[in-house]
Short mmCIF file of C-alpha atoms in Angstrom, two decimals:
data_model
loop_
_atom_site.label_atom_id
_atom_site.label_comp_id
_atom_site.label_asym_id
_atom_site.label_seq_id
_atom_site.Cartn_x
_atom_site.Cartn_y
_atom_site.Cartn_z
CA MET A 1 -21.36 -18.99 3.54
CA GLU A 2 -19.63 -19.96 0.31
CA GLN A 3 -15.85 -20.16 0.60
CA VAL A 4 -13.29 -21.23 -1.96
CA ILE A 5 -11.17 -22.95 0.66
CA ASP A 6 -12.04 -23.95 4.21
CA ASN A 7 -8.85 -25.76 5.14
CA LYS A 8 -8.72 -25.69 8.95
CA LEU A 9 -4.92 -25.95 8.79
CA SER A 10 -4.64 -22.80 6.69
CA PRO A 11 -4.00 -19.52 8.55
CA TYR A 12 -6.53 -17.84 6.23
CA HIS A 13 -10.24 -17.93 5.50
CA VAL A 14 -10.37 -17.75 1.68
CA PHE A 15 -13.42 -16.22 0.00
CA SER A 16 -14.49 -16.15 -3.62
CA ARG A 17 -15.42 -12.73 -4.97
CA THR A 18 -19.11 -13.61 -4.73
CA ALA A 19 -18.86 -14.79 -1.13
CA TRP A 20 -16.88 -11.72 -0.08
CA ALA A 21 -19.29 -9.34 -1.81
CA ARG A 22 -22.16 -10.74 0.29
CA LEU A 23 -20.43 -9.45 3.42
CA ARG A 24 -21.28 -5.92 2.39
CA ASP A 25 -24.73 -6.58 3.85
CA ASP A 26 -26.48 -3.20 4.11
CA THR A 27 -23.32 -1.06 4.29
CA PRO A 28 -24.23 2.15 2.42
CA MET A 29 -22.22 3.21 -0.61
CA THR A 30 -20.70 6.60 0.19
CA LEU A 31 -18.68 7.22 -2.98
CA THR A 32 -20.06 8.33 -6.34
CA PRO A 33 -18.83 6.93 -9.68
CA ASP A 34 -17.09 10.26 -10.39
CA GLU A 35 -15.26 10.10 -7.07
CA VAL A 36 -14.13 6.54 -7.79
CA THR A 37 -12.81 7.66 -11.18
CA ARG A 38 -10.76 10.43 -9.55
CA LEU A 39 -9.35 8.05 -6.94
CA ARG A 40 -8.01 5.43 -9.34
CA SER A 41 -4.57 5.55 -10.90
CA MET A 42 -4.10 5.97 -14.63
CA HIS A 43 -3.72 2.29 -15.52
CA ASP A 44 -6.30 0.92 -13.10
CA HIS A 45 -9.79 -0.20 -14.13
CA LEU A 46 -11.45 0.32 -10.77
CA ASP A 47 -15.17 1.03 -11.03
CA ILE A 48 -18.06 1.51 -8.65
CA LYS A 49 -18.93 -2.21 -8.74
CA GLU A 50 -15.43 -3.14 -7.56
CA VAL A 51 -15.73 -0.71 -4.68
CA GLU A 52 -19.16 -2.07 -3.73
CA GLU A 53 -18.16 -5.75 -3.89
CA ILE A 54 -14.60 -5.63 -2.53
CA TYR A 55 -13.81 -2.43 -0.67
CA LEU A 56 -17.13 -1.77 1.07
CA PRO A 57 -17.02 -5.17 2.84
CA LEU A 58 -13.38 -4.48 3.73
CA SER A 59 -14.36 -1.08 5.12
CA ARG A 60 -17.08 -2.76 7.18
CA LEU A 61 -14.59 -5.31 8.53
CA LEU A 62 -12.06 -2.61 9.39
CA SER A 63 -14.73 -0.68 11.28
CA LEU A 64 -15.19 -3.76 13.49
CA TYR A 65 -11.44 -4.12 14.00
CA VAL A 66 -10.95 -0.46 14.88
CA GLU A 67 -13.89 -0.48 17.28
CA ALA A 68 -12.59 -3.62 19.00
CA THR A 69 -9.09 -2.14 19.28
CA GLN A 70 -10.49 1.02 20.85
CA ARG A 71 -12.49 -1.02 23.38
CA LEU A 72 -9.38 -2.98 24.29
CA PHE A 73 -7.42 0.26 24.69
CA ARG A 74 -10.03 1.70 27.04
CA ALA A 75 -10.13 -1.52 29.06
CA GLN A 76 -6.34 -1.62 29.37
CA ARG A 77 -6.18 2.05 30.34
CA GLY A 78 -8.77 1.49 33.05
CA PHE A 79 -7.06 -1.67 34.33
CA LEU A 80 -3.63 -0.03 34.53
CA GLY A 81 -4.92 3.29 35.78
CA ILE A 82 -2.98 5.24 33.16
CA ASP A 83 -3.97 8.30 31.14
CA ASP A 84 -2.54 7.49 27.70
CA ALA A 85 -4.03 9.26 24.71
CA LYS A 86 -5.87 7.20 22.09
CA LEU A 87 -3.41 5.78 19.56
CA PRO A 88 -4.03 5.86 15.79
CA TYR A 89 -5.00 2.64 14.02
CA ILE A 90 -2.36 2.01 11.32
CA ILE A 91 -3.09 0.04 8.15
CA GLY A 92 -0.30 -1.13 5.82
CA VAL A 93 -0.85 -1.68 2.09
CA ALA A 94 1.84 -3.75 0.31
CA GLY A 95 2.43 -5.43 -3.04
CA SER A 96 4.32 -5.27 -6.31
CA VAL A 97 4.95 -2.34 -8.59
CA ALA A 98 1.88 -1.79 -10.86
CA VAL A 99 -0.46 -3.96 -8.78
CA GLY A 100 -2.67 -1.04 -7.74
CA LYS A 101 -1.51 -0.21 -4.20
CA SER A 102 -2.02 3.54 -4.59
CA THR A 103 -5.59 3.17 -5.81
CA THR A 104 -6.45 0.72 -3.04
CA ALA A 105 -4.96 3.03 -0.39
CA ARG A 106 -6.87 6.07 -1.69
CA VAL A 107 -10.17 4.19 -1.91
CA LEU A 108 -9.78 2.86 1.61
CA GLN A 109 -8.96 6.35 2.85
CA ALA A 110 -12.08 7.78 1.20
CA LEU A 111 -14.38 5.04 2.50
CA LEU A 112 -13.01 5.03 6.04
CA ALA A 113 -13.24 8.82 6.30
CA ARG A 114 -16.98 8.58 5.62
CA TRP A 115 -17.93 6.39 8.52
CA THR A 116 -20.73 7.86 10.61
CA ASN A 117 -18.29 9.09 13.28
CA VAL A 118 -16.19 10.80 10.52
CA PRO A 119 -12.72 9.71 11.62
CA LYS A 120 -9.63 11.58 10.49
CA VAL A 121 -7.86 9.30 8.00
CA ASP A 122 -4.40 10.18 6.65
CA LEU A 123 -2.35 8.46 3.95
CA VAL A 124 1.41 8.37 3.41
CA THR A 125 3.50 6.44 0.91
CA THR A 126 6.96 5.12 1.66
CA ASP A 127 8.26 6.69 -1.59
CA GLY A 128 9.06 9.82 0.39
CA PHE A 129 11.39 7.80 2.59
CA LEU A 130 13.58 6.72 -0.33
CA PHE A 131 17.09 8.11 -0.19
CA PRO A 132 17.49 11.08 -2.58
CA ASN A 133 18.81 10.18 -6.04
CA ALA A 134 22.15 11.82 -5.25
CA VAL A 135 22.65 9.39 -2.36
CA LEU A 136 21.46 6.40 -4.40
CA GLU A 137 23.85 7.30 -7.23
CA ARG A 138 26.76 7.76 -4.82
CA GLU A 139 26.06 4.38 -3.24
CA GLY A 140 25.45 2.63 -6.58
CA LEU A 141 21.81 1.94 -5.73
CA MET A 142 19.90 3.59 -8.58
CA GLU A 143 19.27 0.15 -10.10
CA LYS A 144 18.04 -0.96 -6.68
CA LYS A 145 15.50 1.82 -6.22
CA GLY A 146 12.52 0.32 -4.41
CA PHE A 147 14.62 -2.43 -2.79
CA PRO A 148 14.79 -2.34 1.03
CA GLU A 149 18.30 -0.89 1.02
CA SER A 150 17.16 2.16 -0.99
CA TYR A 151 15.00 3.48 1.89
CA ASP A 152 16.01 5.67 4.80
CA LEU A 153 14.67 3.13 7.26
CA PRO A 154 15.66 4.96 10.48
CA THR A 155 13.70 8.03 9.36
CA LEU A 156 10.66 5.93 8.42
CA LEU A 157 10.74 4.10 11.75
CA ARG A 158 11.10 7.37 13.64
CA PHE A 159 8.10 8.79 11.78
CA LEU A 160 5.93 5.76 12.61
CA SER A 161 7.09 5.84 16.21
CA ASP A 162 6.12 9.52 16.46
CA VAL A 163 2.67 8.82 14.97
CA LYS A 164 2.04 5.84 17.23
CA ALA A 165 3.17 7.81 20.27
CA GLY A 166 0.78 10.64 19.45
CA ARG A 167 3.51 13.23 18.95
CA ARG A 168 2.22 16.16 16.92
CA PRO A 169 2.77 16.79 14.22
CA ALA A 170 4.82 13.99 12.67
CA ARG A 171 6.37 14.90 9.32
CA ALA A 172 6.81 12.66 6.28
CA PRO A 173 8.97 13.68 3.30
CA VAL A 174 7.31 14.09 -0.10
CA TYR A 175 8.30 12.28 -3.30
CA SER A 176 7.83 13.58 -6.85
CA HIS A 177 7.01 10.98 -9.50
CA LEU A 178 7.70 13.65 -12.10
CA THR A 179 11.33 14.23 -11.11
CA TYR A 180 11.65 10.69 -9.72
CA ASP A 181 13.19 12.04 -6.55
CA VAL A 182 12.47 13.14 -2.99
CA MET A 183 11.53 16.83 -2.92
CA PRO A 184 13.94 18.83 -0.73
CA ASN A 185 12.29 20.70 2.16
CA HIS A 186 8.81 19.39 1.31
CA TRP A 187 6.84 17.64 4.03
CA VAL A 188 3.36 16.40 4.78
CA GLU A 189 2.28 16.78 8.39
CA ILE A 190 0.41 13.96 10.09
CA ASP A 191 -1.36 15.33 13.15
CA ARG A 192 -2.89 12.62 15.34
CA PRO A 193 -5.17 10.88 12.83
CA ASP A 194 -7.67 8.28 13.97
CA ILE A 195 -6.45 6.04 11.13
CA LEU A 196 -3.21 6.17 9.14
CA ILE A 197 -2.72 4.20 5.91
CA VAL A 198 0.91 3.46 4.97
CA GLU A 199 1.39 2.28 1.38
CA GLY A 200 4.61 0.87 -0.07
CA LEU A 201 6.41 -2.00 -1.74
CA ASN A 202 8.26 -3.36 1.25
CA VAL A 203 6.19 -2.31 4.26
CA LEU A 204 5.85 -5.95 5.40
CA GLN A 205 9.58 -6.57 5.10
CA THR A 206 11.57 -7.89 8.05
CA GLY A 207 15.30 -8.21 8.57
CA ARG A 208 17.61 -10.57 10.36
CA LEU A 209 17.03 -10.69 14.07
CA PRO A 210 20.00 -9.84 16.29
CA LYS A 211 21.63 -12.75 18.09
CA ASP A 212 21.93 -10.75 21.30
CA GLY A 213 18.15 -10.39 21.56
CA LYS A 214 18.11 -6.60 21.43
CA ALA A 215 14.90 -5.09 20.09
CA ILE A 216 14.93 -4.10 16.43
CA PRO A 217 11.64 -2.63 15.19
CA PHE A 218 10.28 -3.38 11.73
CA VAL A 219 7.85 -1.14 9.84
CA SER A 220 5.13 -3.78 10.13
CA ASP A 221 5.46 -3.76 13.93
CA PHE A 222 3.52 -0.49 13.89
CA PHE A 223 0.62 -1.92 11.84
CA ASP A 224 -2.70 -2.91 13.35
CA PHE A 225 -3.85 -4.41 10.04
CA SER A 226 -2.14 -5.09 6.71
CA VAL A 227 -3.30 -5.68 3.14
CA TYR A 228 -1.26 -7.37 0.38
CA LEU A 229 -2.30 -6.97 -3.26
CA ASP A 230 -1.39 -9.98 -5.35
CA ALA A 231 -1.38 -10.96 -9.04
CA ASP A 232 0.46 -13.37 -11.32
CA GLU A 233 3.84 -12.22 -12.63
CA ASP A 234 2.81 -12.18 -16.29
CA VAL A 235 -0.22 -10.07 -15.37
CA LEU A 236 1.96 -7.62 -13.43
CA LEU A 237 4.33 -7.32 -16.38
CA GLY A 238 1.43 -6.55 -18.71
CA TRP A 239 0.13 -3.85 -16.35
CA TYR A 240 3.59 -2.35 -15.98
CA VAL A 241 4.06 -2.15 -19.75
CA ASP A 242 0.59 -0.65 -20.21
CA ARG A 243 1.36 1.99 -17.59
CA PHE A 244 4.70 2.78 -19.20
CA LEU A 245 3.00 3.27 -22.58
CA ALA A 246 0.36 5.53 -21.03
CA LEU A 247 2.99 7.62 -19.23
CA ARG A 248 4.95 7.94 -22.46
CA GLU A 249 1.95 9.80 -23.90
CA THR A 250 1.40 11.94 -20.79
CA ALA A 251 3.81 12.59 -17.90
CA PHE A 252 6.96 11.63 -19.82
CA ARG A 253 6.28 14.44 -22.32
CA ASP A 254 6.94 17.04 -19.62
CA PRO A 255 10.54 18.30 -20.09
CA LYS A 256 10.91 18.22 -16.28
CA SER A 257 10.18 14.50 -16.18
CA TYR A 258 13.06 12.25 -15.19
CA PHE A 259 11.83 9.89 -17.94
CA HIS A 260 11.40 12.55 -20.63
CA ARG A 261 13.94 10.68 -22.79
CA TYR A 262 11.40 7.88 -23.21
CA SER A 263 8.63 10.12 -24.58
CA GLN A 264 9.73 9.74 -28.20
CA LEU A 265 10.14 5.98 -28.22
CA SER A 266 8.19 3.96 -30.76
CA ASP A 267 5.67 1.43 -29.48
CA ASP A 268 8.08 -1.46 -30.00
CA ASP A 269 11.00 0.31 -28.34
CA ALA A 270 8.81 1.46 -25.45
CA ILE A 271 7.61 -2.11 -24.85
CA LYS A 272 11.19 -3.41 -24.98
CA THR A 273 12.38 -0.69 -22.58
CA ALA A 274 9.56 -1.27 -20.10
CA THR A 275 10.07 -5.04 -20.22
CA SER A 276 13.79 -4.59 -19.62
CA ILE A 277 13.22 -2.32 -16.59
CA TRP A 278 10.68 -4.77 -15.21
CA THR A 279 12.95 -7.79 -15.65
CA ARG A 280 16.13 -6.08 -14.49
CA ILE A 281 14.73 -4.33 -11.41
CA ASN A 282 11.09 -4.87 -10.46
CA LEU A 283 10.90 -8.62 -11.02
CA ILE A 284 14.02 -9.22 -8.93
CA ASN A 285 12.64 -7.03 -6.14
CA LEU A 286 9.35 -8.93 -6.36
CA HIS A 287 11.06 -12.32 -5.99
CA GLU A 288 13.61 -11.36 -3.36
CA ASN A 289 11.73 -8.93 -1.15
CA ILE A 290 8.02 -8.54 -1.84
CA ILE A 291 6.48 -11.99 -2.45
CA PRO A 292 8.21 -13.44 0.65
CA THR A 293 6.19 -10.97 2.77
CA ARG A 294 2.80 -11.95 1.33
CA GLN A 295 1.97 -14.47 4.06
CA ARG A 296 2.63 -11.84 6.73
CA ALA A 297 -0.43 -9.84 5.63
CA ASP A 298 -3.75 -9.93 7.46
CA LEU A 299 -5.63 -9.75 4.16
CA ILE A 300 -4.57 -10.81 0.64
CA LEU A 301 -6.49 -9.46 -2.35
CA THR A 302 -5.76 -11.54 -5.45
CA LYS A 303 -6.37 -9.82 -8.78
CA ALA A 304 -6.99 -11.30 -12.22
CA GLY A 305 -5.81 -9.86 -15.52
CA SER A 306 -8.98 -7.77 -15.70
CA HIS A 307 -7.81 -5.88 -12.55
CA ARG A 308 -10.78 -7.37 -10.69
CA VAL A 309 -10.19 -8.90 -7.27
CA GLU A 310 -11.24 -12.53 -7.64
CA GLU A 311 -10.21 -13.93 -4.25
CA VAL A 312 -9.92 -12.57 -0.72
CA ALA A 313 -7.91 -14.31 1.99
CA LEU A 314 -8.43 -13.11 5.56
CA ARG A 315 -6.13 -14.24 8.34
CA ARG A 316 -7.86 -16.22 11.06
CA LEU A 317 -8.00 -14.63 14.51
#
């Protein structure tokens, strides 16, 4: 099997796009081109070929992982003589702003939900667990939105604990990208899914461990598998600017949009504004909090400027 790197000292098996695509084998394609178009975000260039060559093999791999985890659960339950309910398999999707996390999460959800046993697959984003803007403004954190300190971590951890414990239903708050804020009294209910996908910037983040040895859970402690989407910084900047320009012509024109003030910017001013936001906020978050978590992922998908995944790194067992 062709591999880009086969360094035995590396924690990852690294596959070229061509080598990874071969792993699809005879896995049937269950999404139509129209469905793929509806699943992708505005600035993404995902097409049916990308799904066939990258995400179908990943879906096949995940089916093996989930099946093995379920066998282990049944064996443990029999050995211990306990009557625990089956726990959901939780997948984390991490990476920079504008790298395509939302599209990847939705495509995985659609593919996994069409396995032959038709599992229940839910998706939540950590955006809903951001502190409301009023709190961020009071604490001087609006320029740190998306940084670890801007999230209501105890609420997120409690939600994941409820899901993993099989409590029903668990509720996740809802975020509006139009108003750029958490929506008061809006919730999505997660009721014992077979698989839960959790997508967010900092889901692989850890903190300082306590010196007294007391247990402190991290979000990633609840994951059975994690995916990190990667791309070069200059590529990410270009995608962010492109998305900003596209939103200026669409969502920003809505008077209810938090960013409505940007809808009348000229091309040059819009590019300058987007570049400033990227450099002032997103690039710092990327360097300080997101990139350092990359090597904690079970799978790293590396994208080129064309939005195509060109390399896949899978952690060795």
